[in-house]
């Protein structure tokens, strides 16, 4: 499976599950797709023991590609969540690895669209 397709599949699965896993010591850990891919805290947060919640979109783009790549990857979705009329929305606005995902489009367009997260 090509790298971008594999990454998209992993992220999609994490969105479907939407569950934050907890390690035995009670700290939040990654959802299974990122954990299975060998992603570590530093890979996204750029810190070994992160204390900040926000992750820069550039960290996501390292594996998943930039906005044009994500737009192309999700071109068959109607509407395409990566082709927003409000411009480029930071990845973490929807994709929250330690919390359930949020579909930002539905904040203004509630009931208008149905997103089938795969």
Coordinates of N, CA and C in Angstrom, one line a residue:
X1 N 0.9 -1.2 0.0 CA 0.0 0.0 0.0 C 0.9 1.2 0.0
X2 N 0.7 2.2 -0.9 CA 1.6 3.4 -1.0 C 1.5 4.1 0.4
X3 N 2.6 4.8 0.7 CA 2.7 5.6 1.9 C 1.6 6.5 2.3
X4 N 1.2 7.4 1.3 CA 0.1 8.3 1.6 C -1.2 7.6 1.8
X5 N -1.5 6.5 1.0 CA -2.7 5.8 1.2 C -2.7 5.1 2.5
X6 N -1.6 4.5 2.9 CA -1.5 3.9 4.2 C -1.7 4.9 5.3
X7 N -1.1 6.0 5.3 CA -1.3 7.0 6.3 C -2.7 7.5 6.3
X8 N -3.4 7.7 5.2 CA -4.8 8.1 5.1 C -5.7 7.0 5.8
X9 N -5.4 5.8 5.4 CA -6.1 4.7 6.0 C -6.0 4.6 7.5
X10 N -4.8 4.9 8.0 CA -4.6 4.9 9.5 C -5.3 6.0 10.1
X11 N -5.3 7.2 9.5 CA -6.0 8.3 10.1 C -7.5 8.1 10.1
X12 N -7.9 7.6 9.0 CA -9.4 7.4 8.8 C -9.9 6.4 9.9
X13 N -9.1 5.3 10.1 CA -9.5 4.4 11.1 C -9.5 5.0 12.5
X14 N -8.5 5.9 12.8 CA -8.5 6.6 14.1 C -9.7 7.5 14.2
X15 N -10.1 8.1 13.1 CA -11.3 9.0 13.2 C -12.6 8.1 13.5
X16 N -12.7 7.0 12.9 CA -13.8 6.1 13.1 C -13.9 5.7 14.5
X17 N -12.8 5.2 15.0 CA -12.7 4.8 16.4 C -12.9 5.9 17.4
X18 N -12.2 7.0 17.1 CA -12.4 8.2 17.9 C -12.1 8.0 19.4
X19 N -11.4 7.0 19.7 CA -11.2 6.8 21.1 C -9.7 7.1 21.5
X20 N -9.6 7.7 22.7 CA -8.3 7.9 23.2 C -7.9 6.7 24.1
X21 N -6.8 6.1 23.8 CA -6.4 5.0 24.6 C -5.6 5.5 25.8
X22 N -5.6 4.8 26.9 CA -4.9 5.2 28.1 C -3.9 4.1 28.4
X23 N -2.7 4.5 28.7 CA -1.7 3.5 29.1 C -2.0 3.1 30.6
X24 N -1.2 2.1 31.1 CA -1.5 1.6 32.4 C -1.3 2.7 33.5
X25 N -0.4 3.7 33.2 CA -0.2 4.7 34.2 C -1.2 5.8 34.1
X26 N -2.2 5.7 33.3 CA -3.3 6.7 33.2 C -3.0 7.8 32.2
X27 N -1.8 7.9 31.6 CA -1.6 8.9 30.6 C -2.2 8.5 29.3
X28 N -2.6 9.5 28.5 CA -3.2 9.3 27.2 C -2.1 8.8 26.3
X29 N -2.5 7.8 25.5 CA -1.6 7.4 24.4 C -2.3 7.5 23.1
X30 N -1.6 7.1 22.1 CA -2.2 7.2 20.7 C -3.2 6.2 20.4
X31 N -4.2 6.5 19.5 CA -5.1 5.5 19.0 C -4.3 4.4 18.3
X32 N -4.9 3.3 18.1 CA -4.2 2.1 17.6 C -3.5 2.3 16.2
X33 N -4.1 3.0 15.2 CA -3.4 3.2 14.0 C -2.1 3.9 14.0
X34 N -2.0 5.0 14.8 CA -0.7 5.6 15.0 C 0.3 4.8 15.8
X35 N -0.3 4.2 16.8 CA 0.6 3.3 17.7 C 1.2 2.2 16.9
X36 N 0.4 1.5 16.0 CA 0.8 0.4 15.2 C 1.8 0.9 14.2
X37 N 1.7 2.1 13.7 CA 2.6 2.7 12.7 C 4.0 3.1 13.4
X38 N 4.0 3.0 14.7 CA 5.3 3.3 15.4 C 5.5 4.8 15.7
X39 N 4.4 5.6 15.6 CA 4.5 7.0 15.9 C 4.7 7.2 17.4
X40 N 5.6 8.1 17.7 CA 5.9 8.5 19.1 C 5.6 9.9 19.3
X41 N 5.5 10.3 20.6 CA 5.1 11.7 21.0 C 6.0 12.7 20.2
X42 N 7.3 12.5 20.1 CA 8.2 13.4 19.5 C 7.8 13.6 18.0
X43 N 7.3 12.6 17.3 CA 7.0 12.7 15.9 C 6.0 13.8 15.6
X44 N 5.1 14.0 16.5 CA 4.1 15.1 16.3 C 4.3 16.3 17.1
X45 N 4.7 16.2 18.3 CA 4.8 17.3 19.2 C 6.2 17.9 19.2
X46 N 7.2 17.2 18.6 CA 8.6 17.7 18.5 C 9.2 17.9 19.9
X47 N 8.7 17.1 20.9 CA 9.2 17.1 22.2 C 9.1 15.6 22.7
X48 N 10.1 15.2 23.5 CA 10.1 13.8 24.1 C 8.9 13.7 25.0
X49 N 8.7 14.6 25.9 CA 7.6 14.6 26.9 C 6.8 15.8 26.7
X50 N 5.9 15.8 25.8 CA 5.2 17.0 25.5 C 4.2 17.5 26.6
X51 N 4.2 18.8 26.8 CA 3.3 19.4 27.7 C 2.2 20.2 27.0
X52 N 2.5 20.5 25.8 CA 1.5 21.4 25.0 C 0.5 20.4 24.3
X53 N -0.7 20.9 24.1 CA -1.7 20.2 23.4 C -1.6 20.3 21.9
X54 N -1.4 21.5 21.4 CA -1.5 21.7 20.0 C -0.3 21.1 19.2
X55 N -0.6 20.6 18.1 CA 0.5 20.1 17.2 C 0.4 20.9 15.9
X56 N 1.5 21.4 15.4 CA 1.6 22.1 14.2 C 1.2 21.3 13.0
X57 N 0.4 21.9 12.1 CA 0.0 21.2 10.9 C 1.2 20.6 10.1
X58 N 2.3 21.2 10.2 CA 3.5 20.7 9.5 C 3.9 19.4 10.0
X59 N 3.6 19.1 11.3 CA 4.0 17.8 11.8 C 3.1 16.7 11.1
X60 N 1.8 17.0 11.0 CA 0.9 16.1 10.3 C 1.3 15.9 8.8
X61 N 1.7 17.0 8.2 CA 2.0 16.9 6.8 C 3.3 16.1 6.5
X62 N 4.1 15.9 7.5 CA 5.3 15.1 7.3 C 4.9 13.7 6.7
X63 N 3.9 13.1 7.3 CA 3.5 11.8 6.9 C 2.3 11.8 5.9
X64 N 1.4 12.8 6.1 CA 0.1 12.7 5.4 C 0.0 13.6 4.2
X65 N 1.0 14.4 4.0 CA 1.0 15.3 2.8 C 0.4 16.7 3.1
X66 N 0.6 17.6 2.2 CA 0.1 19.0 2.4 C -1.3 19.1 2.1
X67 N -1.9 20.3 2.2 CA -3.3 20.5 1.9 C -3.7 20.0 0.5
X68 N -3.0 20.4 -0.5 CA -3.4 19.9 -1.9 C -3.4 18.4 -2.0
X69 N -2.4 17.8 -1.3 CA -2.4 16.3 -1.3 C -3.6 15.7 -0.6
X70 N -4.0 16.3 0.5 CA -5.1 15.8 1.2 C -6.4 16.1 0.4
X71 N -6.5 17.2 -0.2 CA -7.6 17.5 -1.0 C -7.8 16.5 -2.2
X72 N -6.7 16.1 -2.8 CA -6.7 15.2 -3.9 C -7.1 13.8 -3.3
X73 N -6.6 13.4 -2.2 CA -6.8 12.1 -1.6 C -8.3 12.0 -1.2
X74 N -9.0 13.0 -0.8 CA -10.4 13.0 -0.4 C -11.3 13.6 -1.5
X75 N -10.9 13.6 -2.7 CA -11.6 14.3 -3.8 C -13.0 13.7 -4.0
X76 N -13.2 12.4 -3.7 CA -14.5 11.8 -3.9 C -15.5 12.0 -2.8
X77 N -15.0 12.6 -1.7 CA -16.0 13.0 -0.6 C -16.8 14.2 -1.0
X78 N -18.1 14.1 -0.8 CA -18.9 15.2 -1.1 C -19.6 15.7 0.2
X79 N -19.3 16.9 0.7 CA -18.3 17.8 0.2 C -16.9 17.3 0.7
X80 N -15.9 17.8 0.0 CA -14.5 17.4 0.3 C -14.1 18.3 1.5
X81 N -13.9 17.6 2.7 CA -13.5 18.4 3.9 C -12.2 19.1 3.8
X82 N -11.3 18.7 2.9 CA -10.0 19.3 2.7 C -10.0 20.3 1.6
X83 N -11.2 20.7 1.1 CA -11.4 21.7 0.1 C -12.4 22.7 0.6
X84 N -12.1 23.3 1.8 CA -13.1 24.2 2.5 C -13.2 25.6 1.9
X85 N -14.3 26.1 1.9 CA -14.5 27.5 1.4 C -13.9 28.5 2.4
X86 N -13.6 28.1 3.6 CA -12.9 29.0 4.5 C -11.4 28.9 4.5
X87 N -10.9 28.1 3.6 CA -9.4 28.0 3.4 C -8.9 26.8 4.1
X88 N -7.6 26.8 4.4 CA -6.9 25.7 5.0 C -7.2 25.7 6.5
X89 N -7.9 24.7 7.0 CA -8.2 24.5 8.4 C -7.1 23.7 9.0
X90 N -6.5 24.1 10.2 CA -5.5 23.3 10.8 C -6.0 21.9 11.1
X91 N -5.1 21.0 10.8 CA -5.4 19.5 10.9 C -6.1 19.2 12.2
X92 N -5.5 19.8 13.3 CA -6.0 19.4 14.7 C -7.4 19.9 15.0
X93 N -7.9 20.8 14.1 CA -9.3 21.2 14.4 C -10.3 20.1 14.2
X94 N -10.0 19.1 13.4 CA -10.8 17.9 13.2 C -10.2 16.7 13.7
X95 N -8.9 16.5 13.4 CA -8.2 15.2 13.7 C -7.5 15.4 15.1
X96 N -8.2 14.9 16.1 CA -7.7 15.0 17.5 C -7.3 13.6 17.9
X97 N -6.0 13.4 18.0 CA -5.5 12.0 18.3 C -5.8 11.5 19.7
X98 N -5.9 12.4 20.7 CA -6.1 12.0 22.0 C -7.6 12.3 22.5
X99 N -8.4 12.7 21.5 CA -9.9 12.9 21.8 C -10.7 12.5 20.6
X100 N -12.0 12.3 20.7 CA -12.8 12.0 19.5 C -12.7 13.1 18.5
X101 N -12.8 12.7 17.2 CA -12.7 13.7 16.1 C -13.9 14.6 16.1
X102 N -13.7 15.7 15.4 CA -14.7 16.7 15.2 C -14.8 17.1 13.7
X103 N -16.0 17.2 13.2 CA -16.1 17.6 11.8 C -16.5 19.1 11.9
X104 N -15.5 19.9 11.6 CA -15.7 21.4 11.8 C -16.8 21.9 10.8
X105 N -16.9 21.3 9.7 CA -17.9 21.8 8.7 C -19.3 21.8 9.3
X106 N -19.5 20.8 10.2 CA -20.9 20.7 10.8 C -21.2 21.7 11.9
X107 N -20.2 22.5 12.3 CA -20.4 23.5 13.2 C -21.3 24.6 12.6
X108 N -21.2 24.8 11.3 CA -22.0 25.8 10.6 C -23.1 25.1 9.7
X109 N -22.8 23.9 9.3 CA -23.6 23.2 8.3 C -24.3 22.0 9.0
X110 N -24.7 22.1 10.2 CA -25.3 21.0 10.9 C -26.5 20.5 10.2
X111 N -26.6 19.2 9.9 CA -27.7 18.6 9.3 C -27.7 18.7 7.8
X112 N -26.8 19.5 7.2 CA -26.8 19.7 5.8 C -26.0 18.6 5.1
X113 N -24.9 18.2 5.7 CA -24.0 17.2 5.1 C -23.9 16.0 6.1
X114 N -23.6 14.9 5.5 CA -23.3 13.6 6.2 C -22.0 13.2 5.8
X115 N -21.1 13.0 6.8 CA -19.7 12.6 6.5 C -19.6 11.1 6.8
X116 N -19.1 10.4 5.9 CA -18.9 9.0 6.1 C -17.4 8.8 6.3
X117 N -17.0 8.8 7.5 CA -15.6 8.6 7.9 C -15.2 7.2 7.7
X118 N -14.2 7.0 6.9 CA -13.7 5.6 6.7 C -12.3 5.5 7.2

